[in-house]
Amino acid sequence: MAMFLSKDELKELTGYSRPSSHRRWLVDNGYPFEVGADGYPRVMVACVTQRLGANAEPRSRKVAKPNFAVLLR
């Protein structure tokens, strides 16, 4: 598994093609990143999956059941 988002994944996340637009979108949306020598932002996959809730466990719903024992008192 890659450590950083690919250029295609950056485009999919941000909706933009240019590195400067990626950076602006990332700043506006609070994603941490570093800029590589090629000008593209480096965004860790772990940051994105954590932010989008991919690691979150589904919450179970507690179903209330009637307590019929109270009626027998």
Short mmCIF file of N, CA and C in Angstrom, two decimals:
data_model
loop_
_atom_site.label_atom_id
_atom_site.label_comp_id
_atom_site.label_asym_id
_atom_site.label_seq_id
_atom_site.Cartn_x
_atom_site.Cartn_y
_atom_site.Cartn_z
N MET A 1 0.84 -1.18 0.00
CA MET A 1 0.00 0.00 0.00
C MET A 1 0.89 1.24 0.00
N ALA A 2 0.52 2.21 -0.78
CA ALA A 2 1.29 3.45 -0.89
C ALA A 2 1.13 4.31 0.36
N MET A 3 2.16 5.07 0.66
CA MET A 3 2.13 5.96 1.81
C MET A 3 1.41 7.27 1.48
N PHE A 4 1.56 7.74 0.23
CA PHE A 4 0.98 9.01 -0.19
C PHE A 4 -0.05 8.80 -1.28
N LEU A 5 -1.01 9.73 -1.38
CA LEU A 5 -1.97 9.69 -2.48
C LEU A 5 -1.25 9.88 -3.80
N SER A 6 -1.71 9.19 -4.83
CA SER A 6 -1.16 9.38 -6.17
C SER A 6 -1.73 10.67 -6.76
N LYS A 7 -1.18 11.08 -7.88
CA LYS A 7 -1.69 12.29 -8.54
C LYS A 7 -3.15 12.11 -8.94
N ASP A 8 -3.51 10.92 -9.40
CA ASP A 8 -4.91 10.65 -9.75
C ASP A 8 -5.81 10.70 -8.52
N GLU A 9 -5.32 10.18 -7.40
CA GLU A 9 -6.11 10.22 -6.17
C GLU A 9 -6.27 11.64 -5.66
N LEU A 10 -5.22 12.46 -5.80
CA LEU A 10 -5.34 13.88 -5.43
C LEU A 10 -6.41 14.56 -6.27
N LYS A 11 -6.42 14.25 -7.56
CA LYS A 11 -7.42 14.84 -8.46
C LYS A 11 -8.82 14.40 -8.05
N GLU A 12 -8.97 13.12 -7.70
CA GLU A 12 -10.27 12.62 -7.28
C GLU A 12 -10.72 13.25 -5.97
N LEU A 13 -9.81 13.42 -5.03
CA LEU A 13 -10.15 14.01 -3.73
C LEU A 13 -10.53 15.47 -3.86
N THR A 14 -9.71 16.23 -4.61
CA THR A 14 -9.91 17.67 -4.66
C THR A 14 -10.82 18.15 -5.78
N GLY A 15 -10.88 17.36 -6.86
CA GLY A 15 -11.66 17.80 -8.01
C GLY A 15 -10.90 18.71 -8.94
N TYR A 16 -9.60 18.88 -8.69
CA TYR A 16 -8.76 19.77 -9.49
C TYR A 16 -7.60 19.00 -10.12
N SER A 17 -7.01 19.60 -11.16
CA SER A 17 -5.90 18.96 -11.87
C SER A 17 -4.55 19.57 -11.54
N ARG A 18 -4.52 20.87 -11.30
CA ARG A 18 -3.24 21.57 -11.09
C ARG A 18 -2.78 21.46 -9.63
N PRO A 19 -1.47 21.31 -9.45
CA PRO A 19 -0.93 21.22 -8.08
C PRO A 19 -1.29 22.42 -7.21
N SER A 20 -1.29 23.62 -7.78
CA SER A 20 -1.63 24.81 -6.98
C SER A 20 -3.08 24.74 -6.50
N SER A 21 -3.95 24.20 -7.34
CA SER A 21 -5.35 24.04 -6.94
C SER A 21 -5.50 22.96 -5.88
N HIS A 22 -4.71 21.89 -6.00
CA HIS A 22 -4.71 20.86 -4.97
C HIS A 22 -4.33 21.47 -3.63
N ARG A 23 -3.25 22.23 -3.61
CA ARG A 23 -2.76 22.83 -2.36
C ARG A 23 -3.81 23.75 -1.75
N ARG A 24 -4.43 24.58 -2.57
CA ARG A 24 -5.45 25.51 -2.07
C ARG A 24 -6.61 24.74 -1.45
N TRP A 25 -7.06 23.68 -2.14
CA TRP A 25 -8.19 22.89 -1.64
C TRP A 25 -7.81 22.21 -0.32
N LEU A 26 -6.61 21.65 -0.26
CA LEU A 26 -6.16 20.96 0.95
C LEU A 26 -6.10 21.92 2.14
N VAL A 27 -5.58 23.12 1.91
CA VAL A 27 -5.53 24.13 2.98
C VAL A 27 -6.95 24.50 3.42
N ASP A 28 -7.81 24.79 2.45
CA ASP A 28 -9.19 25.20 2.76
C ASP A 28 -9.95 24.13 3.53
N ASN A 29 -9.60 22.86 3.32
CA ASN A 29 -10.32 21.76 3.96
C ASN A 29 -9.56 21.13 5.12
N GLY A 30 -8.44 21.71 5.50
CA GLY A 30 -7.73 21.29 6.70
C GLY A 30 -6.96 19.99 6.61
N TYR A 31 -6.53 19.60 5.41
CA TYR A 31 -5.72 18.39 5.27
C TYR A 31 -4.25 18.75 5.39
N PRO A 32 -3.49 18.03 6.21
CA PRO A 32 -2.05 18.28 6.30
C PRO A 32 -1.33 17.72 5.07
N PHE A 33 -0.31 18.43 4.61
CA PHE A 33 0.46 17.97 3.45
C PHE A 33 1.82 18.65 3.43
N GLU A 34 2.72 18.10 2.66
CA GLU A 34 4.02 18.69 2.36
C GLU A 34 4.11 18.81 0.85
N VAL A 35 4.87 19.76 0.36
CA VAL A 35 5.02 19.94 -1.07
C VAL A 35 6.31 19.28 -1.53
N GLY A 36 6.20 18.43 -2.56
CA GLY A 36 7.37 17.76 -3.11
C GLY A 36 8.13 18.69 -4.06
N ALA A 37 9.30 18.25 -4.50
CA ALA A 37 10.13 19.04 -5.41
C ALA A 37 9.44 19.31 -6.73
N ASP A 38 8.47 18.46 -7.10
CA ASP A 38 7.74 18.66 -8.35
C ASP A 38 6.56 19.61 -8.20
N GLY A 39 6.34 20.13 -6.98
CA GLY A 39 5.26 21.08 -6.74
C GLY A 39 3.95 20.44 -6.31
N TYR A 40 3.86 19.13 -6.41
CA TYR A 40 2.64 18.44 -6.00
C TYR A 40 2.63 18.23 -4.49
N PRO A 41 1.45 18.39 -3.87
CA PRO A 41 1.36 18.13 -2.44
C PRO A 41 1.46 16.64 -2.15
N ARG A 42 2.07 16.30 -1.04
CA ARG A 42 2.17 14.92 -0.58
C ARG A 42 1.20 14.77 0.60
N VAL A 43 0.17 13.99 0.38
CA VAL A 43 -0.86 13.77 1.40
C VAL A 43 -0.81 12.30 1.80
N MET A 44 -0.69 12.03 3.07
CA MET A 44 -0.64 10.65 3.54
C MET A 44 -2.01 9.98 3.40
N VAL A 45 -1.98 8.76 2.89
CA VAL A 45 -3.21 7.98 2.73
C VAL A 45 -3.90 7.82 4.08
N ALA A 46 -3.12 7.59 5.13
CA ALA A 46 -3.68 7.40 6.47
C ALA A 46 -4.49 8.61 6.93
N CYS A 47 -4.05 9.82 6.59
CA CYS A 47 -4.78 11.03 6.98
C CYS A 47 -6.15 11.07 6.31
N VAL A 48 -6.17 10.71 5.04
CA VAL A 48 -7.42 10.75 4.29
C VAL A 48 -8.38 9.66 4.77
N THR A 49 -7.89 8.43 4.96
CA THR A 49 -8.78 7.36 5.40
C THR A 49 -9.31 7.63 6.80
N GLN A 50 -8.47 8.20 7.67
CA GLN A 50 -8.94 8.55 9.02
C GLN A 50 -9.99 9.66 8.94
N ARG A 51 -9.72 10.65 8.14
CA ARG A 51 -10.63 11.79 8.02
C ARG A 51 -11.98 11.39 7.45
N LEU A 52 -11.97 10.47 6.48
CA LEU A 52 -13.21 10.06 5.85
C LEU A 52 -13.90 8.91 6.57
N GLY A 53 -13.31 8.45 7.67
CA GLY A 53 -13.96 7.47 8.51
C GLY A 53 -13.84 6.04 8.05
N ALA A 54 -12.87 5.72 7.21
CA ALA A 54 -12.74 4.36 6.72
C ALA A 54 -12.35 3.38 7.82
N ASN A 55 -11.72 3.86 8.88
CA ASN A 55 -11.29 2.98 9.97
C ASN A 55 -12.32 2.92 11.10
N ALA A 56 -13.37 3.69 10.97
CA ALA A 56 -14.37 3.71 12.03
C ALA A 56 -15.18 2.43 12.03
N GLU A 57 -15.42 1.90 13.19
CA GLU A 57 -16.24 0.71 13.30
C GLU A 57 -17.71 1.13 13.27
N PRO A 58 -18.55 0.33 12.61
CA PRO A 58 -19.97 0.68 12.58
C PRO A 58 -20.56 0.64 13.98
N ARG A 59 -21.40 1.58 14.25
CA ARG A 59 -22.05 1.64 15.56
C ARG A 59 -23.24 0.71 15.58
N SER A 60 -23.35 -0.07 16.66
CA SER A 60 -24.50 -0.95 16.78
C SER A 60 -25.61 -0.19 17.50
N ARG A 61 -26.81 -0.44 17.06
CA ARG A 61 -27.96 0.21 17.68
C ARG A 61 -28.49 -0.70 18.78
N LYS A 62 -28.74 -0.11 19.92
CA LYS A 62 -29.37 -0.87 21.00
C LYS A 62 -30.87 -0.82 20.80
N VAL A 63 -31.48 -1.98 20.80
CA VAL A 63 -32.92 -2.06 20.63
C VAL A 63 -33.54 -2.21 22.01
N ALA A 64 -34.43 -1.30 22.33
CA ALA A 64 -35.11 -1.35 23.62
C ALA A 64 -36.14 -2.47 23.60
N LYS A 65 -36.11 -3.29 24.64
CA LYS A 65 -37.07 -4.38 24.76
C LYS A 65 -37.92 -4.12 26.00
N PRO A 66 -39.19 -4.41 25.90
CA PRO A 66 -40.06 -4.18 27.08
C PRO A 66 -39.70 -5.14 28.22
N ASN A 67 -39.84 -4.64 29.43
CA ASN A 67 -39.58 -5.42 30.63
C ASN A 67 -40.91 -5.92 31.19
N PHE A 68 -41.33 -7.09 30.72
CA PHE A 68 -42.62 -7.62 31.13
C PHE A 68 -42.61 -8.12 32.58
N ALA A 69 -41.44 -8.33 33.15
CA ALA A 69 -41.37 -8.78 34.55
C ALA A 69 -41.99 -7.76 35.49
N VAL A 70 -41.97 -6.51 35.13
CA VAL A 70 -42.55 -5.47 35.97
C VAL A 70 -44.07 -5.69 36.11
N LEU A 71 -44.71 -6.21 35.10
CA LEU A 71 -46.15 -6.44 35.14
C LEU A 71 -46.54 -7.59 36.06
N LEU A 72 -45.61 -8.48 36.35
CA LEU A 72 -45.90 -9.65 37.19
C LEU A 72 -45.78 -9.35 38.67
N ARG A 73 -45.38 -8.19 39.05
CA ARG A 73 -45.23 -7.84 40.49
C ARG A 73 -46.54 -7.58 41.13
#
